[in-house]
mmCIF file with all atom_site columns, C-alpha atoms in Angstrom:
data_model
loop_
_atom_site.group_PDB
_atom_site.id
_atom_site.type_symbol
_atom_site.label_atom_id
_atom_site.label_alt_id
_atom_site.label_comp_id
_atom_site.label_asym_id
_atom_site.label_entity_id
_atom_site.label_seq_id
_atom_site.pdbx_PDB_ins_code
_atom_site.Cartn_x
_atom_site.Cartn_y
_atom_site.Cartn_z
_atom_site.occupancy
_atom_site.B_iso_or_equiv
_atom_site.pdbx_formal_charge
_atom_site.auth_seq_id
_atom_site.auth_comp_id
_atom_site.auth_asym_id
_atom_site.auth_atom_id
_atom_site.pdbx_PDB_model_num
ATOM 1   C CA . MET A 1 1   ? 107.207 88.802 75.798 1.00 89.00 ? 1   MET A CA 1
ATOM 2   C CA . THR A 1 2   ? 109.833 86.426 74.534 1.00 93.00 ? 2   THR A CA 1
ATOM 3   C CA . PHE A 1 3   ? 109.807 83.158 72.615 1.00 95.00 ? 3   PHE A CA 1
ATOM 4   C CA . SER A 1 4   ? 112.088 80.180 73.023 1.00 94.00 ? 4   SER A CA 1
ATOM 5   C CA . THR A 1 5   ? 112.368 76.855 71.300 1.00 93.00 ? 5   THR A CA 1
ATOM 6   C CA . ALA A 1 6   ? 111.439 74.243 73.889 1.00 95.00 ? 6   ALA A CA 1
ATOM 7   C CA . SER A 1 7   ? 113.475 71.188 74.751 1.00 94.00 ? 7   SER A CA 1
ATOM 8   C CA . PRO A 1 8   ? 112.592 68.062 76.734 1.00 95.00 ? 8   PRO A CA 1
ATOM 9   C CA . ALA A 1 9   ? 113.813 69.944 79.840 1.00 95.00 ? 9   ALA A CA 1
ATOM 10  C CA . ASP A 1 10  ? 110.770 72.235 79.372 1.00 95.00 ? 10  ASP A CA 1
ATOM 11  C CA . LEU A 1 11  ? 108.272 69.363 79.710 1.00 96.00 ? 11  LEU A CA 1
ATOM 12  C CA . PRO A 1 12  ? 107.174 70.427 83.230 1.00 95.00 ? 12  PRO A CA 1
ATOM 13  C CA . ALA A 1 13  ? 106.252 73.908 81.935 1.00 95.00 ? 13  ALA A CA 1
ATOM 14  C CA . LEU A 1 14  ? 104.421 72.449 78.926 1.00 96.00 ? 14  LEU A CA 1
ATOM 15  C CA . GLN A 1 15  ? 102.589 69.947 81.121 1.00 95.00 ? 15  GLN A CA 1
ATOM 16  C CA . PHE A 1 16  ? 101.561 72.669 83.585 1.00 95.00 ? 16  PHE A CA 1
ATOM 17  C CA . ILE A 1 17  ? 100.082 74.835 80.827 1.00 96.00 ? 17  ILE A CA 1
ATOM 18  C CA . GLU A 1 18  ? 98.451  71.838 79.136 1.00 94.00 ? 18  GLU A CA 1
ATOM 19  C CA . SER A 1 19  ? 96.938  70.532 82.393 1.00 95.00 ? 19  SER A CA 1
ATOM 20  C CA . HIS A 1 20  ? 94.413  73.390 82.331 1.00 93.00 ? 20  HIS A CA 1
ATOM 21  C CA . GLN A 1 21  ? 92.761  72.140 79.129 1.00 88.00 ? 21  GLN A CA 1
ATOM 22  C CA . ASP A 1 22  ? 89.435  70.299 79.072 1.00 84.00 ? 22  ASP A CA 1
ATOM 23  C CA . TYR A 1 23  ? 91.095  67.325 77.335 1.00 86.00 ? 23  TYR A CA 1
ATOM 24  C CA . PRO A 1 24  ? 94.808  67.674 78.135 1.00 91.00 ? 24  PRO A CA 1
ATOM 25  C CA . TRP A 1 25  ? 97.569  65.796 76.405 1.00 93.00 ? 25  TRP A CA 1
ATOM 26  C CA . SER A 1 26  ? 99.559  63.399 78.549 1.00 93.00 ? 26  SER A CA 1
ATOM 27  C CA . GLU A 1 27  ? 103.196 64.010 79.392 1.00 92.00 ? 27  GLU A CA 1
ATOM 28  C CA . ALA A 1 28  ? 104.079 61.142 77.033 1.00 94.00 ? 28  ALA A CA 1
ATOM 29  C CA . GLN A 1 29  ? 102.181 62.821 74.174 1.00 94.00 ? 29  GLN A CA 1
ATOM 30  C CA . LEU A 1 30  ? 103.986 66.092 74.803 1.00 95.00 ? 30  LEU A CA 1
ATOM 31  C CA . ALA A 1 31  ? 107.352 64.311 75.079 1.00 95.00 ? 31  ALA A CA 1
ATOM 32  C CA . SER A 1 32  ? 106.793 62.615 71.714 1.00 94.00 ? 32  SER A CA 1
ATOM 33  C CA . CYS A 1 33  ? 106.838 66.038 70.022 1.00 95.00 ? 33  CYS A CA 1
ATOM 34  C CA . PHE A 1 34  ? 110.582 66.532 70.334 1.00 95.00 ? 34  PHE A CA 1
ATOM 35  C CA . GLY A 1 35  ? 111.433 64.307 67.376 1.00 88.00 ? 35  GLY A CA 1
ATOM 36  C CA . GLU A 1 36  ? 112.508 65.056 63.843 1.00 89.00 ? 36  GLU A CA 1
ATOM 37  C CA . GLY A 1 37  ? 110.454 67.727 62.094 1.00 92.00 ? 37  GLY A CA 1
ATOM 38  C CA . TYR A 1 38  ? 108.686 69.028 65.215 1.00 95.00 ? 38  TYR A CA 1
ATOM 39  C CA . ARG A 1 39  ? 108.854 72.596 66.450 1.00 95.00 ? 39  ARG A CA 1
ATOM 40  C CA . VAL A 1 40  ? 107.839 73.371 70.019 1.00 96.00 ? 40  VAL A CA 1
ATOM 41  C CA . ARG A 1 41  ? 107.816 77.033 71.017 1.00 97.00 ? 41  ARG A CA 1
ATOM 42  C CA . LEU A 1 42  ? 107.225 78.575 74.434 1.00 96.00 ? 42  LEU A CA 1
ATOM 43  C CA . LEU A 1 43  ? 105.923 82.082 75.052 1.00 96.00 ? 43  LEU A CA 1
ATOM 44  C CA . TRP A 1 44  ? 107.299 83.745 78.195 1.00 96.00 ? 44  TRP A CA 1
ATOM 45  C CA . GLN A 1 45  ? 106.159 86.748 80.190 1.00 94.00 ? 45  GLN A CA 1
ATOM 46  C CA . ASP A 1 46  ? 108.246 87.845 83.183 1.00 92.00 ? 46  ASP A CA 1
ATOM 47  C CA . ASN A 1 47  ? 110.067 84.477 83.348 1.00 91.00 ? 47  ASN A CA 1
ATOM 48  C CA . LEU A 1 48  ? 106.753 82.567 83.387 1.00 92.00 ? 48  LEU A CA 1
ATOM 49  C CA . ALA A 1 49  ? 105.809 80.254 80.513 1.00 95.00 ? 49  ALA A CA 1
ATOM 50  C CA . VAL A 1 50  ? 102.310 81.424 79.558 1.00 96.00 ? 50  VAL A CA 1
ATOM 51  C CA . GLY A 1 51  ? 101.732 79.484 76.340 1.00 96.00 ? 51  GLY A CA 1
ATOM 52  C CA . PHE A 1 52  ? 103.150 77.160 73.738 1.00 97.00 ? 52  PHE A CA 1
ATOM 53  C CA . SER A 1 53  ? 102.671 75.852 70.234 1.00 97.00 ? 53  SER A CA 1
ATOM 54  C CA . ILE A 1 54  ? 103.584 72.499 68.731 1.00 97.00 ? 54  ILE A CA 1
ATOM 55  C CA . CYS A 1 55  ? 103.792 71.947 65.014 1.00 97.00 ? 55  CYS A CA 1
ATOM 56  C CA . GLN A 1 56  ? 105.334 69.459 62.651 1.00 96.00 ? 56  GLN A CA 1
ATOM 57  C CA . ARG A 1 57  ? 106.860 70.240 59.288 1.00 94.00 ? 57  ARG A CA 1
ATOM 58  C CA . VAL A 1 58  ? 106.580 67.661 56.502 1.00 92.00 ? 58  VAL A CA 1
ATOM 59  C CA . LEU A 1 59  ? 107.937 68.559 53.080 1.00 92.00 ? 59  LEU A CA 1
ATOM 60  C CA . ASP A 1 60  ? 106.626 72.084 52.445 1.00 93.00 ? 60  ASP A CA 1
ATOM 61  C CA . GLU A 1 61  ? 103.732 72.138 54.929 1.00 95.00 ? 61  GLU A CA 1
ATOM 62  C CA . SER A 1 62  ? 103.414 72.690 58.661 1.00 95.00 ? 62  SER A CA 1
ATOM 63  C CA . THR A 1 63  ? 100.653 71.224 60.783 1.00 96.00 ? 63  THR A CA 1
ATOM 64  C CA . LEU A 1 64  ? 99.752  72.865 64.079 1.00 97.00 ? 64  LEU A CA 1
ATOM 65  C CA . PHE A 1 65  ? 99.102  70.075 66.570 1.00 95.00 ? 65  PHE A CA 1
ATOM 66  C CA . ASN A 1 66  ? 98.608  72.047 69.754 1.00 95.00 ? 66  ASN A CA 1
ATOM 67  C CA . ILE A 1 67  ? 98.442  75.638 70.896 1.00 95.00 ? 67  ILE A CA 1
ATOM 68  C CA . CYS A 1 68  ? 97.758  76.419 74.512 1.00 94.00 ? 68  CYS A CA 1
ATOM 69  C CA . VAL A 1 69  ? 97.675  79.490 76.775 1.00 95.00 ? 69  VAL A CA 1
ATOM 70  C CA . LEU A 1 70  ? 97.276  79.561 80.556 1.00 94.00 ? 70  LEU A CA 1
ATOM 71  C CA . PRO A 1 71  ? 93.651  80.348 81.487 1.00 91.00 ? 71  PRO A CA 1
ATOM 72  C CA . ALA A 1 72  ? 94.612  83.555 83.342 1.00 89.00 ? 72  ALA A CA 1
ATOM 73  C CA . CYS A 1 73  ? 96.359  84.798 80.177 1.00 90.00 ? 73  CYS A CA 1
ATOM 74  C CA . ARG A 1 74  ? 93.579  84.073 77.676 1.00 87.00 ? 74  ARG A CA 1
ATOM 75  C CA . GLY A 1 75  ? 91.968  86.983 75.903 1.00 87.00 ? 75  GLY A CA 1
ATOM 76  C CA . LEU A 1 76  ? 95.178  89.039 76.116 1.00 91.00 ? 76  LEU A CA 1
ATOM 77  C CA . GLY A 1 77  ? 96.454  88.365 72.606 1.00 92.00 ? 77  GLY A CA 1
ATOM 78  C CA . PHE A 1 78  ? 98.907  85.581 73.511 1.00 94.00 ? 78  PHE A CA 1
ATOM 79  C CA . GLY A 1 79  ? 97.237  83.102 71.168 1.00 93.00 ? 79  GLY A CA 1
ATOM 80  C CA . LYS A 1 80  ? 97.673  85.569 68.313 1.00 95.00 ? 80  LYS A CA 1
ATOM 81  C CA . LEU A 1 81  ? 101.341 86.040 69.249 1.00 96.00 ? 81  LEU A CA 1
ATOM 82  C CA . LEU A 1 82  ? 101.855 82.274 69.127 1.00 96.00 ? 82  LEU A CA 1
ATOM 83  C CA . MET A 1 83  ? 100.106 82.080 65.744 1.00 95.00 ? 83  MET A CA 1
ATOM 84  C CA . ASP A 1 84  ? 102.145 85.002 64.385 1.00 96.00 ? 84  ASP A CA 1
ATOM 85  C CA . ASP A 1 85  ? 105.315 83.206 65.504 1.00 96.00 ? 85  ASP A CA 1
ATOM 86  C CA . LEU A 1 86  ? 104.175 80.000 63.781 1.00 95.00 ? 86  LEU A CA 1
ATOM 87  C CA . ILE A 1 87  ? 103.441 81.832 60.527 1.00 95.00 ? 87  ILE A CA 1
ATOM 88  C CA . VAL A 1 88  ? 106.797 83.655 60.543 1.00 94.00 ? 88  VAL A CA 1
ATOM 89  C CA . GLU A 1 89  ? 108.701 80.414 61.203 1.00 93.00 ? 89  GLU A CA 1
ATOM 90  C CA . ALA A 1 90  ? 106.768 78.449 58.559 1.00 95.00 ? 90  ALA A CA 1
ATOM 91  C CA . ARG A 1 91  ? 107.259 81.169 55.969 1.00 94.00 ? 91  ARG A CA 1
ATOM 92  C CA . ALA A 1 92  ? 110.995 81.320 56.752 1.00 93.00 ? 92  ALA A CA 1
ATOM 93  C CA . ALA A 1 93  ? 111.215 77.541 56.293 1.00 92.00 ? 93  ALA A CA 1
ATOM 94  C CA . GLY A 1 94  ? 109.683 77.885 52.829 1.00 93.00 ? 94  GLY A CA 1
ATOM 95  C CA . ASP A 1 95  ? 106.363 76.238 53.652 1.00 94.00 ? 95  ASP A CA 1
ATOM 96  C CA . SER A 1 96  ? 103.430 76.738 51.312 1.00 96.00 ? 96  SER A CA 1
ATOM 97  C CA . ALA A 1 97  ? 100.680 76.184 53.910 1.00 97.00 ? 97  ALA A CA 1
ATOM 98  C CA . ILE A 1 98  ? 99.828  75.554 57.540 1.00 97.00 ? 98  ILE A CA 1
ATOM 99  C CA . PHE A 1 99  ? 97.083  73.091 58.464 1.00 97.00 ? 99  PHE A CA 1
ATOM 100 C CA . LEU A 1 100 ? 95.309  72.526 61.755 1.00 97.00 ? 100 LEU A CA 1
ATOM 101 C CA . GLU A 1 101 ? 92.368  70.688 63.256 1.00 96.00 ? 101 GLU A CA 1
ATOM 102 C CA . VAL A 1 102 ? 90.141  72.271 65.879 1.00 96.00 ? 102 VAL A CA 1
ATOM 103 C CA . ARG A 1 103 ? 87.140  71.057 67.848 1.00 93.00 ? 103 ARG A CA 1
ATOM 104 C CA . ALA A 1 104 ? 83.976  72.261 66.110 1.00 94.00 ? 104 ALA A CA 1
ATOM 105 C CA . SER A 1 105 ? 82.761  73.622 69.479 1.00 93.00 ? 105 SER A CA 1
ATOM 106 C CA . ASN A 1 106 ? 85.896  75.709 70.102 1.00 92.00 ? 106 ASN A CA 1
ATOM 107 C CA . SER A 1 107 ? 84.453  78.989 68.850 1.00 92.00 ? 107 SER A CA 1
ATOM 108 C CA . GLU A 1 108 ? 87.197  81.143 70.428 1.00 89.00 ? 108 GLU A CA 1
ATOM 109 C CA . ALA A 1 109 ? 89.976  79.280 68.608 1.00 92.00 ? 109 ALA A CA 1
ATOM 110 C CA . ILE A 1 110 ? 88.001  79.120 65.357 1.00 95.00 ? 110 ILE A CA 1
ATOM 111 C CA . GLY A 1 111 ? 87.450  82.886 65.558 1.00 94.00 ? 111 GLY A CA 1
ATOM 112 C CA . LEU A 1 112 ? 91.173  83.490 66.067 1.00 94.00 ? 112 LEU A CA 1
ATOM 113 C CA . TYR A 1 113 ? 92.126  81.212 63.189 1.00 95.00 ? 113 TYR A CA 1
ATOM 114 C CA . ARG A 1 114 ? 89.638  82.905 60.848 1.00 96.00 ? 114 ARG A CA 1
ATOM 115 C CA . ARG A 1 115 ? 90.891  86.365 61.852 1.00 95.00 ? 115 ARG A CA 1
ATOM 116 C CA . MET A 1 116 ? 94.424  85.156 61.097 1.00 93.00 ? 116 MET A CA 1
ATOM 117 C CA . GLY A 1 117 ? 93.353  84.103 57.585 1.00 95.00 ? 117 GLY A CA 1
ATOM 118 C CA . PHE A 1 118 ? 92.763  80.362 58.002 1.00 97.00 ? 118 PHE A CA 1
ATOM 119 C CA . GLU A 1 119 ? 89.985  78.864 55.894 1.00 97.00 ? 119 GLU A CA 1
ATOM 120 C CA . GLU A 1 120 ? 87.947  75.760 56.613 1.00 97.00 ? 120 GLU A CA 1
ATOM 121 C CA . VAL A 1 121 ? 88.826  73.063 54.081 1.00 97.00 ? 121 VAL A CA 1
ATOM 122 C CA . GLY A 1 122 ? 87.203  69.995 55.610 1.00 96.00 ? 122 GLY A CA 1
ATOM 123 C CA . ARG A 1 123 ? 85.612  68.265 58.564 1.00 97.00 ? 123 ARG A CA 1
ATOM 124 C CA . ARG A 1 124 ? 86.557  65.043 60.344 1.00 95.00 ? 124 ARG A CA 1
ATOM 125 C CA . LYS A 1 125 ? 83.408  63.448 61.758 1.00 96.00 ? 125 LYS A CA 1
ATOM 126 C CA . GLY A 1 126 ? 83.744  62.192 65.330 1.00 92.00 ? 126 GLY A CA 1
ATOM 127 C CA . TYR A 1 127 ? 87.458  62.990 65.488 1.00 92.00 ? 127 TYR A CA 1
ATOM 128 C CA . TYR A 1 128 ? 87.756  64.238 69.081 1.00 91.00 ? 128 TYR A CA 1
ATOM 129 C CA . PRO A 1 129 ? 86.592  62.322 72.164 1.00 85.00 ? 129 PRO A CA 1
ATOM 130 C CA . THR A 1 130 ? 84.337  64.027 74.705 1.00 85.00 ? 130 THR A CA 1
ATOM 131 C CA . VAL A 1 131 ? 83.119  62.803 78.079 1.00 84.00 ? 131 VAL A CA 1
ATOM 132 C CA . SER A 1 132 ? 80.211  60.873 76.586 1.00 90.00 ? 132 SER A CA 1
ATOM 133 C CA . THR A 1 133 ? 80.526  60.940 72.785 1.00 92.00 ? 133 THR A CA 1
ATOM 134 C CA . ARG A 1 134 ? 82.735  62.240 69.976 1.00 95.00 ? 134 ARG A CA 1
ATOM 135 C CA . GLU A 1 135 ? 83.002  65.644 68.339 1.00 94.00 ? 135 GLU A CA 1
ATOM 136 C CA . ASP A 1 136 ? 83.828  66.776 64.810 1.00 95.00 ? 136 ASP A CA 1
ATOM 137 C CA . ALA A 1 137 ? 87.076  68.516 63.948 1.00 96.00 ? 137 ALA A CA 1
ATOM 138 C CA . LEU A 1 138 ? 87.252  71.363 61.491 1.00 97.00 ? 138 LEU A CA 1
ATOM 139 C CA . VAL A 1 139 ? 90.278  71.154 59.207 1.00 97.00 ? 139 VAL A CA 1
ATOM 140 C CA . MET A 1 140 ? 91.643  74.607 58.453 1.00 97.00 ? 140 MET A CA 1
ATOM 141 C CA . ARG A 1 141 ? 94.368  75.838 56.097 1.00 97.00 ? 141 ARG A CA 1
ATOM 142 C CA . PHE A 1 142 ? 96.449  78.997 55.918 1.00 97.00 ? 142 PHE A CA 1
ATOM 143 C CA . SER A 1 143 ? 98.110  79.689 52.595 1.00 96.00 ? 143 SER A CA 1
ATOM 144 C CA . LEU A 1 144 ? 101.606 81.095 53.021 1.00 94.00 ? 144 LEU A CA 1
ATOM 145 C CA . ASP A 1 145 ? 101.424 82.394 49.480 1.00 82.00 ? 145 ASP A CA 1
ATOM 146 C CA . LYS A 1 146 ? 99.307  85.229 50.894 1.00 60.00 ? 146 LYS A CA 1
ATOM 147 C CA . VAL A 1 147 ? 101.073 88.520 51.441 1.00 52.00 ? 147 VAL A CA 1
#
């Protein structure tokens, strides 16, 4: 396993991984994450991009916008590796906390975040679109003051 910081040249790999999501981001949305303050990381296994994370740093906080792992690689600990990488990078940057939003129905991701030490700090009603309605987002926070 290796990590790399992604560049716009990696958009095809990001788009391929993202295309397997139920509600995938567009290429334009992914491309917009290469601006000031963003950090896009790719996780590689045997020269294949298997996952990525996108976060933005503002002042002394990071916000995780997207984390994604190829379906065939889920359940193998790659999501945890991506989260560990995010925490190490945020701590090194001097951040005090990491925030994220997650679909209330995404029990796998919520379980991972809780195991990593994230705590629910709020809820955004009707935040995410679905096929026929809208779904709440849980707002979660990880304190980097924790040892």
